Coordinates of C-alpha atoms in Angstrom, one line a residue:
X1 CA -28.7 24.7 2.3
X2 CA -27.5 21.6 3.6
X3 CA -24.5 21.0 6.5
X4 CA -22.9 18.7 4.2
X5 CA -21.4 19.3 0.9
X6 CA -21.6 15.0 0.5
X7 CA -23.4 12.8 2.0
X8 CA -24.9 9.1 1.8
X9 CA -27.4 8.0 3.6
X10 CA -28.4 4.2 4.2
X11 CA -26.4 2.9 1.3
X12 CA -26.7 -0.9 0.4
X13 CA -24.6 -2.6 -2.4
X14 CA -25.1 -6.4 -3.0
X15 CA -22.7 -8.6 -5.6
X16 CA -23.0 -12.3 -6.2
X17 CA -22.6 -13.9 -2.8
X18 CA -21.7 -10.6 -0.6
X19 CA -22.8 -7.8 0.8
X20 CA -20.5 -5.2 0.1
X21 CA -22.4 -2.2 1.9
X22 CA -25.4 -2.4 4.2
X23 CA -26.8 0.7 5.3
X24 CA -23.9 3.0 5.0
X25 CA -23.5 6.5 5.9
X26 CA -21.2 9.1 5.0
X27 CA -21.3 13.0 5.6
X28 CA -18.5 15.5 4.7
X29 CA -18.3 18.9 5.6
X30 CA -17.4 21.9 3.1
X31 CA -14.1 22.8 4.0
X32 CA -13.7 19.4 6.5
X33 CA -11.0 16.9 6.6
X34 CA -13.1 13.4 7.2
X35 CA -11.0 10.1 8.0
X36 CA -12.4 7.1 7.2
X37 CA -10.9 3.9 8.3
X38 CA -12.0 0.1 8.0
X39 CA -9.9 -3.4 7.6
X40 CA -9.6 -4.2 4.6
X41 CA -12.4 -6.0 2.8
X42 CA -14.5 -3.4 5.4
X43 CA -16.0 -2.0 2.1
X44 CA -14.1 1.2 1.6
X45 CA -13.2 0.7 -1.7
X46 CA -17.0 0.0 -2.6
X47 CA -18.2 3.0 -1.0
X48 CA -15.6 5.1 -3.0
X49 CA -16.9 3.8 -6.2
X50 CA -20.7 4.5 -5.1
X51 CA -20.0 7.4 -4.3
X52 CA -18.0 8.3 -7.7
X53 CA -20.6 6.5 -10.0
X54 CA -18.6 3.4 -10.9
X55 CA -21.4 1.5 -9.0
X56 CA -24.8 2.1 -8.5
X57 CA -26.3 1.4 -4.7
X58 CA -29.2 -1.2 -4.6
X59 CA -30.5 0.9 -1.7
X60 CA -30.1 4.4 -0.3
X61 CA -29.0 8.0 -1.9
X62 CA -26.5 10.3 -2.3
X63 CA -26.6 14.3 -1.6
X64 CA -24.5 17.1 -2.9
X65 CA -25.2 20.2 -1.2
X66 CA -28.5 18.6 0.1
X67 CA -29.5 18.0 -3.4
X68 CA -30.4 14.4 -4.4
X69 CA -28.2 12.8 -6.9
X70 CA -28.2 9.8 -9.0
X71 CA -24.8 8.9 -10.7
X72 CA -24.9 6.2 -13.7
X73 CA -21.3 6.9 -14.3
X74 CA -18.3 8.2 -13.1
X75 CA -18.9 11.5 -15.5
X76 CA -22.0 12.4 -13.4
X77 CA -20.2 12.3 -10.6
X78 CA -17.5 14.1 -11.6
X79 CA -19.7 16.8 -13.0
X80 CA -21.4 17.1 -9.6
X81 CA -18.3 17.7 -7.9
X82 CA -17.1 14.8 -6.4
X83 CA -13.4 13.8 -7.6
X84 CA -11.3 10.5 -6.0
X85 CA -7.1 10.4 -6.0
X86 CA -6.6 6.7 -6.2
X87 CA -4.2 4.4 -4.4
X88 CA -3.3 3.5 -8.0
X89 CA -2.7 6.5 -9.7
X90 CA -4.3 6.6 -13.3
X91 CA -1.4 8.7 -14.8
X92 CA -0.1 8.5 -18.8
X93 CA 3.3 8.1 -17.8
X94 CA 4.2 8.9 -21.4
X95 CA 2.1 12.0 -21.8
X96 CA 2.8 15.6 -20.6
X97 CA 1.8 16.8 -17.4
X98 CA -0.6 19.3 -19.1
X99 CA -2.1 16.1 -21.4
X100 CA -2.3 14.5 -18.0
X101 CA -4.7 16.9 -16.4
X102 CA -6.4 18.1 -19.3
X103 CA -7.4 14.7 -20.7
X104 CA -10.9 14.6 -21.9
X105 CA -11.2 18.2 -20.9
X106 CA -9.5 20.0 -23.6
X107 CA -9.4 23.5 -24.2
X108 CA -9.5 24.4 -27.7
X109 CA -9.0 27.6 -29.7
X110 CA -11.1 29.3 -32.5
X111 CA -9.4 27.3 -35.1
X112 CA -10.8 24.2 -33.2
X113 CA -7.4 23.1 -32.4
X114 CA -6.2 22.2 -28.8
X115 CA -5.1 25.4 -27.4
X116 CA -2.0 24.2 -25.6
X117 CA -0.3 27.6 -24.8
X118 CA -3.4 27.9 -22.5
X119 CA -3.6 24.0 -21.1
X120 CA 0.3 24.7 -20.2
X121 CA -0.2 28.1 -18.3
X122 CA -3.5 26.6 -16.7
X123 CA -1.3 23.2 -15.8
X124 CA 1.6 25.1 -14.5
X125 CA -0.6 27.5 -12.3
X126 CA -2.6 24.9 -10.8
X127 CA 0.5 22.6 -10.1
X128 CA 2.0 25.8 -8.8
X129 CA -1.1 26.1 -6.0
X130 CA 0.1 22.7 -4.8
X131 CA 3.3 23.7 -4.4
X132 CA 5.0 22.0 -7.5
X133 CA 7.0 24.6 -10.1
X134 CA 7.2 21.8 -12.7
X135 CA 7.4 22.0 -16.4
X136 CA 4.3 21.0 -17.5
X137 CA 5.4 19.9 -21.1
X138 CA 7.7 17.0 -20.1
X139 CA 6.2 13.5 -19.6
X140 CA 4.6 12.7 -16.3
X141 CA 6.6 9.8 -16.1
X142 CA 9.8 12.0 -15.9
X143 CA 8.5 12.7 -12.0
X144 CA 9.0 11.4 -8.6
X145 CA 5.4 9.7 -7.0
X146 CA 4.9 13.0 -5.3
X147 CA 4.7 14.9 -8.4
X148 CA 2.4 12.3 -9.9
X149 CA 0.2 12.4 -6.8
X150 CA -0.5 16.3 -7.3
X151 CA -1.0 16.0 -10.8
X152 CA -3.8 13.7 -10.2
X153 CA -5.3 16.1 -7.5
X154 CA -4.7 19.1 -10.1
X155 CA -7.2 17.1 -12.2
X156 CA -10.0 17.5 -9.0
X157 CA -9.2 20.9 -8.6
X158 CA -9.3 22.0 -12.1
X159 CA -12.8 20.2 -12.3
X160 CA -14.1 22.7 -9.5
X161 CA -14.5 19.5 -6.7
X162 CA -16.6 20.0 -4.0
X163 CA -15.2 17.2 -2.5
X164 CA -11.6 15.0 -3.3
X165 CA -11.1 11.4 -1.9
X166 CA -7.9 10.5 -1.2
X167 CA -7.4 6.6 -1.0
X168 CA -4.1 5.6 0.5
X169 CA -2.8 9.2 -0.7
X170 CA 0.8 8.4 1.5
X171 CA 1.2 4.9 0.9
X172 CA 4.3 5.4 -2.0
X173 CA 5.3 8.7 -0.9
X174 CA 8.6 9.3 1.0
X175 CA 8.6 11.8 4.3
X176 CA 8.9 14.8 2.4
X177 CA 6.1 14.3 -0.3
X178 CA 4.1 13.3 2.6
X179 CA 4.8 16.8 4.4
X180 CA 3.8 18.2 1.2
X181 CA 1.0 16.2 1.0
X182 CA -0.5 17.2 4.1
X183 CA 0.1 21.1 3.5
X184 CA -1.7 20.4 0.1
X185 CA -4.7 18.9 2.0
X186 CA -4.8 21.8 4.6
X187 CA -4.8 24.5 1.2
X188 CA -7.7 22.4 -0.2
X189 CA -9.5 22.8 3.0
X190 CA -8.7 26.7 3.4
X191 CA -10.9 26.9 -0.3
X192 CA -13.7 25.0 1.1
X193 CA -13.0 22.1 -0.3
X194 CA -14.3 18.6 1.8
X195 CA -11.7 15.6 1.8
X196 CA -12.3 11.8 2.8
X197 CA -9.0 10.9 4.0
X198 CA -8.6 7.3 3.5
X199 CA -6.0 6.0 5.5
X200 CA -4.5 2.9 7.8
X201 CA -1.4 4.9 9.3
X202 CA -3.6 6.3 12.3
X203 CA -1.1 8.8 13.3
X204 CA -2.1 10.7 9.7
X205 CA -5.7 10.9 11.1
X206 CA -4.6 12.3 13.7
X207 CA -2.6 14.8 12.9
X208 CA -4.9 16.3 9.8
X209 CA -8.4 15.0 10.0
X210 CA -11.6 16.8 12.0
X211 CA -13.3 14.0 12.3
X212 CA -13.3 10.1 11.6
X213 CA -15.8 7.8 10.0
X214 CA -14.8 4.0 11.4
X215 CA -16.5 0.7 9.0
X216 CA -16.4 -2.8 10.1
X217 CA -17.8 -5.4 7.6
X218 CA -19.7 -3.2 4.7
X219 CA -21.6 -1.2 7.7
X220 CA -21.1 2.0 9.4
X221 CA -19.9 1.9 13.4
X222 CA -19.1 5.6 14.2
X223 CA -17.9 9.0 13.7
X224 CA -16.1 11.2 16.2
X225 CA -14.3 14.1 16.2
X226 CA -10.7 13.2 15.9
X227 CA -9.8 14.8 19.4
X228 CA -12.6 12.6 21.1
X229 CA -10.8 9.4 19.9
X230 CA -7.4 7.6 20.3
X231 CA -5.6 4.7 19.0
X232 CA -7.1 2.1 20.6
X233 CA -10.6 3.5 20.4
X234 CA -10.0 3.2 16.2
X235 CA -8.7 -0.1 16.2
X236 CA -11.6 -1.5 18.7
X237 CA -14.0 0.1 16.2
X238 CA -12.3 -1.5 12.7
X239 CA -12.1 -5.0 13.9
X240 CA -14.6 -5.3 16.8
X241 CA -12.1 -6.4 19.4
X242 CA -9.3 -4.9 20.9
X243 CA -5.7 -5.4 19.7
X244 CA -3.3 -5.9 23.1
X245 CA -0.3 -6.3 21.2
X246 CA 0.0 -5.0 17.8
X247 CA 3.0 -6.6 17.0
X248 CA 2.7 -9.9 18.5
X249 CA 6.7 -10.8 18.1
X250 CA 7.5 -14.5 18.6
X251 CA 11.2 -15.9 19.2
X252 CA 12.3 -18.7 17.1
X253 CA 15.7 -20.6 17.7
X254 CA 18.7 -19.2 16.2
X255 CA 20.0 -21.4 13.5
X256 CA 22.5 -21.5 10.7
X257 CA 23.3 -18.4 8.6
X258 CA 20.8 -19.4 5.9
X259 CA 21.6 -15.9 3.4
X260 CA 25.4 -14.6 3.7
X261 CA 25.9 -11.6 1.2
X262 CA 29.6 -9.8 0.9
X263 CA 30.9 -6.9 -0.5
X264 CA 27.5 -6.4 -3.0
X265 CA 28.2 -3.8 -5.7
X266 CA 25.8 -2.5 -8.4
X267 CA 26.7 0.5 -10.2
X268 CA 25.6 3.6 -9.1
X269 CA 23.4 1.9 -6.8
X270 CA 25.3 -0.5 -4.2
X271 CA 28.3 0.2 -2.7
X272 CA 29.9 -2.9 -0.8
X273 CA 26.9 -4.4 0.8
X274 CA 27.4 -6.7 3.5
X275 CA 24.9 -8.6 6.0
X276 CA 24.4 -12.1 7.4
X277 CA 20.6 -13.7 7.7
X278 CA 19.7 -16.6 10.0
X279 CA 17.2 -19.3 10.2
X280 CA 14.6 -19.0 13.0
X281 CA 15.2 -14.8 12.7
X282 CA 13.4 -11.9 11.3
X283 CA 16.2 -9.4 9.9
X284 CA 14.9 -5.6 9.3
X285 CA 16.3 -3.7 6.9
X286 CA 15.6 0.1 7.5
X287 CA 16.4 3.4 6.0
X288 CA 14.8 6.6 4.1
X289 CA 13.2 6.3 0.6
X290 CA 15.9 5.6 -2.0
X291 CA 18.6 4.1 0.8
X292 CA 19.0 0.6 -1.1
X293 CA 16.9 -1.9 0.7
X294 CA 14.8 -3.0 -2.2
X295 CA 17.5 -3.0 -4.6
X296 CA 19.9 -5.3 -2.4
X297 CA 16.9 -7.7 -2.5
X298 CA 16.3 -7.4 -6.1
X299 CA 20.4 -8.0 -6.7
X300 CA 20.1 -11.2 -4.3
X301 CA 16.9 -12.7 -6.2
X302 CA 18.6 -12.1 -9.7
X303 CA 16.0 -9.4 -11.1
X304 CA 19.0 -7.2 -11.5
X305 CA 22.6 -7.6 -12.3
X306 CA 25.5 -7.2 -9.9
X307 CA 29.0 -6.1 -10.7
X308 CA 30.8 -7.2 -8.0
X309 CA 29.8 -9.3 -4.7
X310 CA 29.5 -12.9 -3.3
X311 CA 26.3 -14.6 -2.5
X312 CA 26.1 -17.8 0.0
X313 CA 23.1 -19.5 0.7
X314 CA 23.1 -22.1 3.4
X315 CA 27.2 -21.5 3.6
X316 CA 27.3 -22.5 0.0
X317 CA 28.6 -19.8 -2.8
X318 CA 25.6 -19.4 -5.3
X319 CA 25.7 -17.1 -8.6
X320 CA 21.7 -16.2 -9.1
X321 CA 21.1 -14.8 -12.6
X322 CA 17.5 -15.0 -12.5
X323 CA 14.5 -15.2 -10.1
X324 CA 13.8 -18.4 -11.7
X325 CA 17.1 -19.5 -10.4
X326 CA 16.6 -17.4 -7.2
X327 CA 13.3 -19.9 -6.3
X328 CA 15.3 -22.9 -7.4
X329 CA 17.9 -21.9 -4.7
X330 CA 14.9 -21.6 -2.0
X331 CA 14.7 -17.9 -1.8
X332 CA 11.0 -16.2 -1.8
X333 CA 10.3 -12.6 -3.0
X334 CA 7.1 -10.7 -1.5
X335 CA 7.6 -7.5 -4.0
X336 CA 6.4 -4.3 -2.3
X337 CA 4.8 -3.7 -5.9
X338 CA 1.8 -6.6 -5.1
X339 CA -0.6 -5.7 -8.3
X340 CA 2.6 -5.2 -10.9
X341 CA 4.9 -7.9 -9.7
X342 CA 3.2 -10.3 -7.3
X343 CA -0.1 -11.2 -8.9
X344 CA -2.0 -12.0 -11.6
X345 CA -5.3 -9.9 -11.3
X346 CA -7.3 -11.3 -14.2
X347 CA -7.0 -14.5 -12.7
X348 CA -8.5 -16.2 -9.5
X349 CA -7.4 -16.7 -6.1
X350 CA -6.9 -20.5 -6.9
X351 CA -4.5 -20.0 -9.7
X352 CA -2.3 -17.2 -8.6
X353 CA -1.8 -19.2 -4.9
X354 CA 0.0 -21.8 -7.1
X355 CA 1.6 -19.8 -9.5
X356 CA 5.3 -20.0 -7.9
X357 CA 5.0 -23.5 -7.3
X358 CA 3.3 -25.1 -10.2
X359 CA 5.5 -28.1 -10.3
X360 CA 4.5 -29.0 -6.1
X361 CA 0.8 -28.9 -7.6
X362 CA 1.3 -31.2 -10.4
X363 CA 0.7 -34.9 -10.8
X364 CA 2.8 -36.1 -13.4
X365 CA 1.6 -33.8 -16.6
X366 CA -1.4 -32.2 -14.9
X367 CA -2.3 -30.3 -11.8
X368 CA -3.4 -31.8 -8.9
X369 CA -6.9 -30.1 -8.3
X370 CA -7.8 -31.6 -5.2
X371 CA -4.1 -30.5 -3.5
X372 CA -4.9 -27.2 -5.4
X373 CA -8.4 -26.6 -3.5
X374 CA -7.3 -28.0 -0.1
X375 CA -4.3 -26.1 0.2
X376 CA -6.0 -23.0 -0.8
X377 CA -8.7 -23.6 1.4
X378 CA -6.1 -23.7 4.1
X379 CA -4.2 -20.5 2.8
X380 CA -7.9 -18.8 2.6
X381 CA -8.4 -19.6 6.3
X382 CA -5.2 -19.2 7.9
X383 CA -4.7 -15.8 6.2
X384 CA -8.0 -14.7 6.9
X385 CA -8.7 -14.1 3.0
X386 CA -12.3 -12.0 2.7
X387 CA -13.4 -13.7 -0.2
X388 CA -16.9 -15.4 -1.7
X389 CA -15.0 -18.2 -3.3
X390 CA -11.5 -19.5 -4.2
X391 CA -12.4 -18.8 -7.9
X392 CA -13.0 -15.3 -6.9
X393 CA -10.7 -12.9 -9.2
X394 CA -8.0 -11.4 -7.4
X395 CA -8.6 -7.9 -9.0
X396 CA -11.9 -8.1 -7.0
X397 CA -10.2 -8.2 -3.6
X398 CA -9.2 -5.5 -1.6
X399 CA -5.7 -4.5 -1.2
X400 CA -5.4 -5.9 1.8
X401 CA -6.7 -9.5 0.9
X402 CA -4.2 -9.0 -2.3
X403 CA -1.4 -8.7 -0.4
X404 CA -2.6 -12.0 1.7
X405 CA -2.7 -13.7 -1.5
X406 CA 0.5 -12.6 -2.7
X407 CA 1.9 -14.2 1.0
X408 CA -0.1 -17.4 0.6
X409 CA 1.8 -18.0 -2.7
X410 CA 4.9 -17.9 -1.7
X411 CA 4.2 -19.9 1.7
X412 CA 2.8 -22.5 -0.8
X413 CA 6.8 -22.9 -2.3
X414 CA 9.7 -25.2 -0.7
X415 CA 11.3 -21.8 0.0
X416 CA 13.7 -21.1 3.3
X417 CA 14.4 -17.6 3.1
X418 CA 11.9 -15.2 2.7
X419 CA 11.8 -11.8 1.8
X420 CA 9.1 -9.2 2.0
X421 CA 9.4 -6.0 0.8
X422 CA 6.8 -3.5 2.8
X423 CA 4.7 -6.3 3.4
X424 CA 2.1 -4.4 5.4
X425 CA 2.0 -1.2 3.4
X426 CA -1.7 0.0 2.6
X427 CA -3.4 -2.8 4.6
X428 CA -5.2 -2.5 7.7
X429 CA -3.8 -3.3 11.7
X430 CA -6.0 -6.0 11.7
X431 CA -4.1 -7.6 8.5
X432 CA -1.6 -6.5 9.9
X433 CA -1.2 -8.9 13.1
X434 CA -2.0 -11.7 10.4
X435 CA 1.0 -11.0 8.4
X436 CA 3.2 -11.0 11.6
X437 CA 1.6 -14.0 12.4
X438 CA 2.9 -15.5 9.3
X439 CA 6.1 -14.1 10.0
X440 CA 5.7 -16.0 13.2
X441 CA 5.2 -19.1 12.0
X442 CA 8.1 -19.1 9.7
X443 CA 10.3 -18.2 12.0
X444 CA 9.3 -21.1 14.5
X445 CA 9.9 -23.6 11.8
X446 CA 13.0 -22.6 11.3
X447 CA 12.9 -20.4 8.3
X448 CA 14.8 -17.3 7.5
X449 CA 12.5 -14.1 7.3
X450 CA 14.0 -10.8 5.7
X451 CA 11.5 -7.5 6.4
X452 CA 11.9 -4.3 4.5
X453 CA 10.0 -2.0 6.0
X454 CA 9.9 2.1 6.4
X455 CA 7.3 1.3 9.7
X456 CA 9.9 2.3 12.5
X457 CA 7.4 0.7 15.0
X458 CA 7.0 -2.0 12.6
X459 CA 11.0 -2.8 12.3
X460 CA 11.5 -2.4 16.1
X461 CA 7.9 -4.7 17.1
X462 CA 9.1 -7.4 14.7
X463 CA 13.0 -7.8 14.0
X464 CA 15.4 -10.0 15.9
X465 CA 18.4 -7.7 14.2
X466 CA 18.0 -4.5 12.1
X467 CA 20.0 -3.5 8.9
X468 CA 20.4 0.3 8.7
X469 CA 21.1 1.3 5.2
X470 CA 21.8 4.8 3.5
X471 CA 22.6 5.5 0.0
X472 CA 23.6 2.2 -1.2
X473 CA 25.3 1.3 1.8
X474 CA 25.5 -0.7 5.0
X475 CA 25.5 2.2 7.8
X476 CA 25.1 -0.4 10.8
X477 CA 24.0 -4.1 11.9
X478 CA 21.9 -3.8 15.6
X479 CA 20.8 -6.3 17.3
X480 CA 17.8 -6.6 19.7
X481 CA 19.7 -6.7 23.1
X482 CA 22.0 -3.8 21.8
X483 CA 21.6 -0.7 23.9
X484 CA 21.1 0.9 20.0
X485 CA 17.7 -0.9 19.1
X486 CA 15.4 1.9 19.3
X487 CA 14.0 4.8 16.8
X488 CA 16.6 7.5 17.8
X489 CA 19.5 5.9 16.8
X490 CA 18.3 3.7 14.0
X491 CA 16.9 6.5 12.6
X492 CA 20.4 8.5 13.1
X493 CA 21.9 5.8 11.2
X494 CA 19.6 5.8 8.3
X495 CA 20.6 10.1 8.3
X496 CA 24.3 9.0 8.1
X497 CA 25.3 9.5 11.7
X498 CA 27.7 6.6 13.3
X499 CA 26.8 4.3 16.5
X500 CA 29.4 4.5 19.3
X501 CA 30.1 0.8 20.2

């Protein structure tokens, strides 16, 4: 009997113009949680697709419980007991929880019809085993991201998975949902199921994992017990260098008020929001999930209608009714949902980089192909977008590189106010530093940057001032040189407490 439930040996995978994996190793023990980390573009997605039968390796072998396997498609991988909960959940929101769990695995009665009574019962039982007391007959879309993720995990449990890969499972979850996820992972571990936990959040790896594997540029670097490594060791392994400062804050010169919001109202969502954002500064927005931070920016950007309040840009009152009008007023909005709202995944990097400023890349009635090529290559170089060429389809890029393309798209506009909503969610520490450096360059150029972030170290590391929100209201505004510019006081305000003067 093999020591490992799943083992990948010497795997190499080539695509036109790039070697995605080279001599890759991965080994997971039964009842073990193995962390997997690497920079965006390091090969994590390709590795997952090889293990799940989406891609076939050009070289190397896969073993399940010591038996060599060849997966020609995802069904064969699933039949061998390998399941994956992807970062982008594969949920049909209009279908019931039961239908989502049993899709393609239907239970039929003696009459040949679907036995929904049995399926509803089993769905309720498997969801309850994952800590979810839900009605399985209700549409999956009526539940939050935490429950939807448990539906995906339930699918894996139902096929009696020997190993479950979790790809950035906490990236879209709130604090309580993350706690439930951790509890579920430990429960699955106690059942002898192996878990590959892919995450850029190092604190999660130390809290949850037994061992951690580091990969870089498509190659295996090392595997160590978690208690024999630390943050600096992991970062050095991932990027091949140490990151002396994870938050390379550079200070611009505070200029005029670029954006002023007074008494912003949106029925049931925003209640008298007030704030000011200045040129040459980063204004951070902190708060718990559901605090109203994104809703505030969507209202300012004209994506959602407002019921009252005033918005001033460079001292002039504006009445923005649509995102197109906001862009004309010089506002750029890098949304949290990069795939759904920030990119056209089926188009090339070249096309995506000019989408927000087609006029600026035109010469008369035609596009200026020379300018598009020159500026695109500058974006690829300055943002360190890992791609075979500027004509690569964006949907083929890793999550972090997709995020960089979104940033490049907005950098290529004439915007003076840049709103970044969770700009580093789901990207690695090396890519994060590159995003911070883009913010630094904008600030030094006298632009105004607004950053929404759920990561407190990021808020404290990069902000000049912080607006703290809760329940659609501003609870506090804290300057960098204030005595309240610390995690404890900002979290106190986020939970509804008041800060003394």
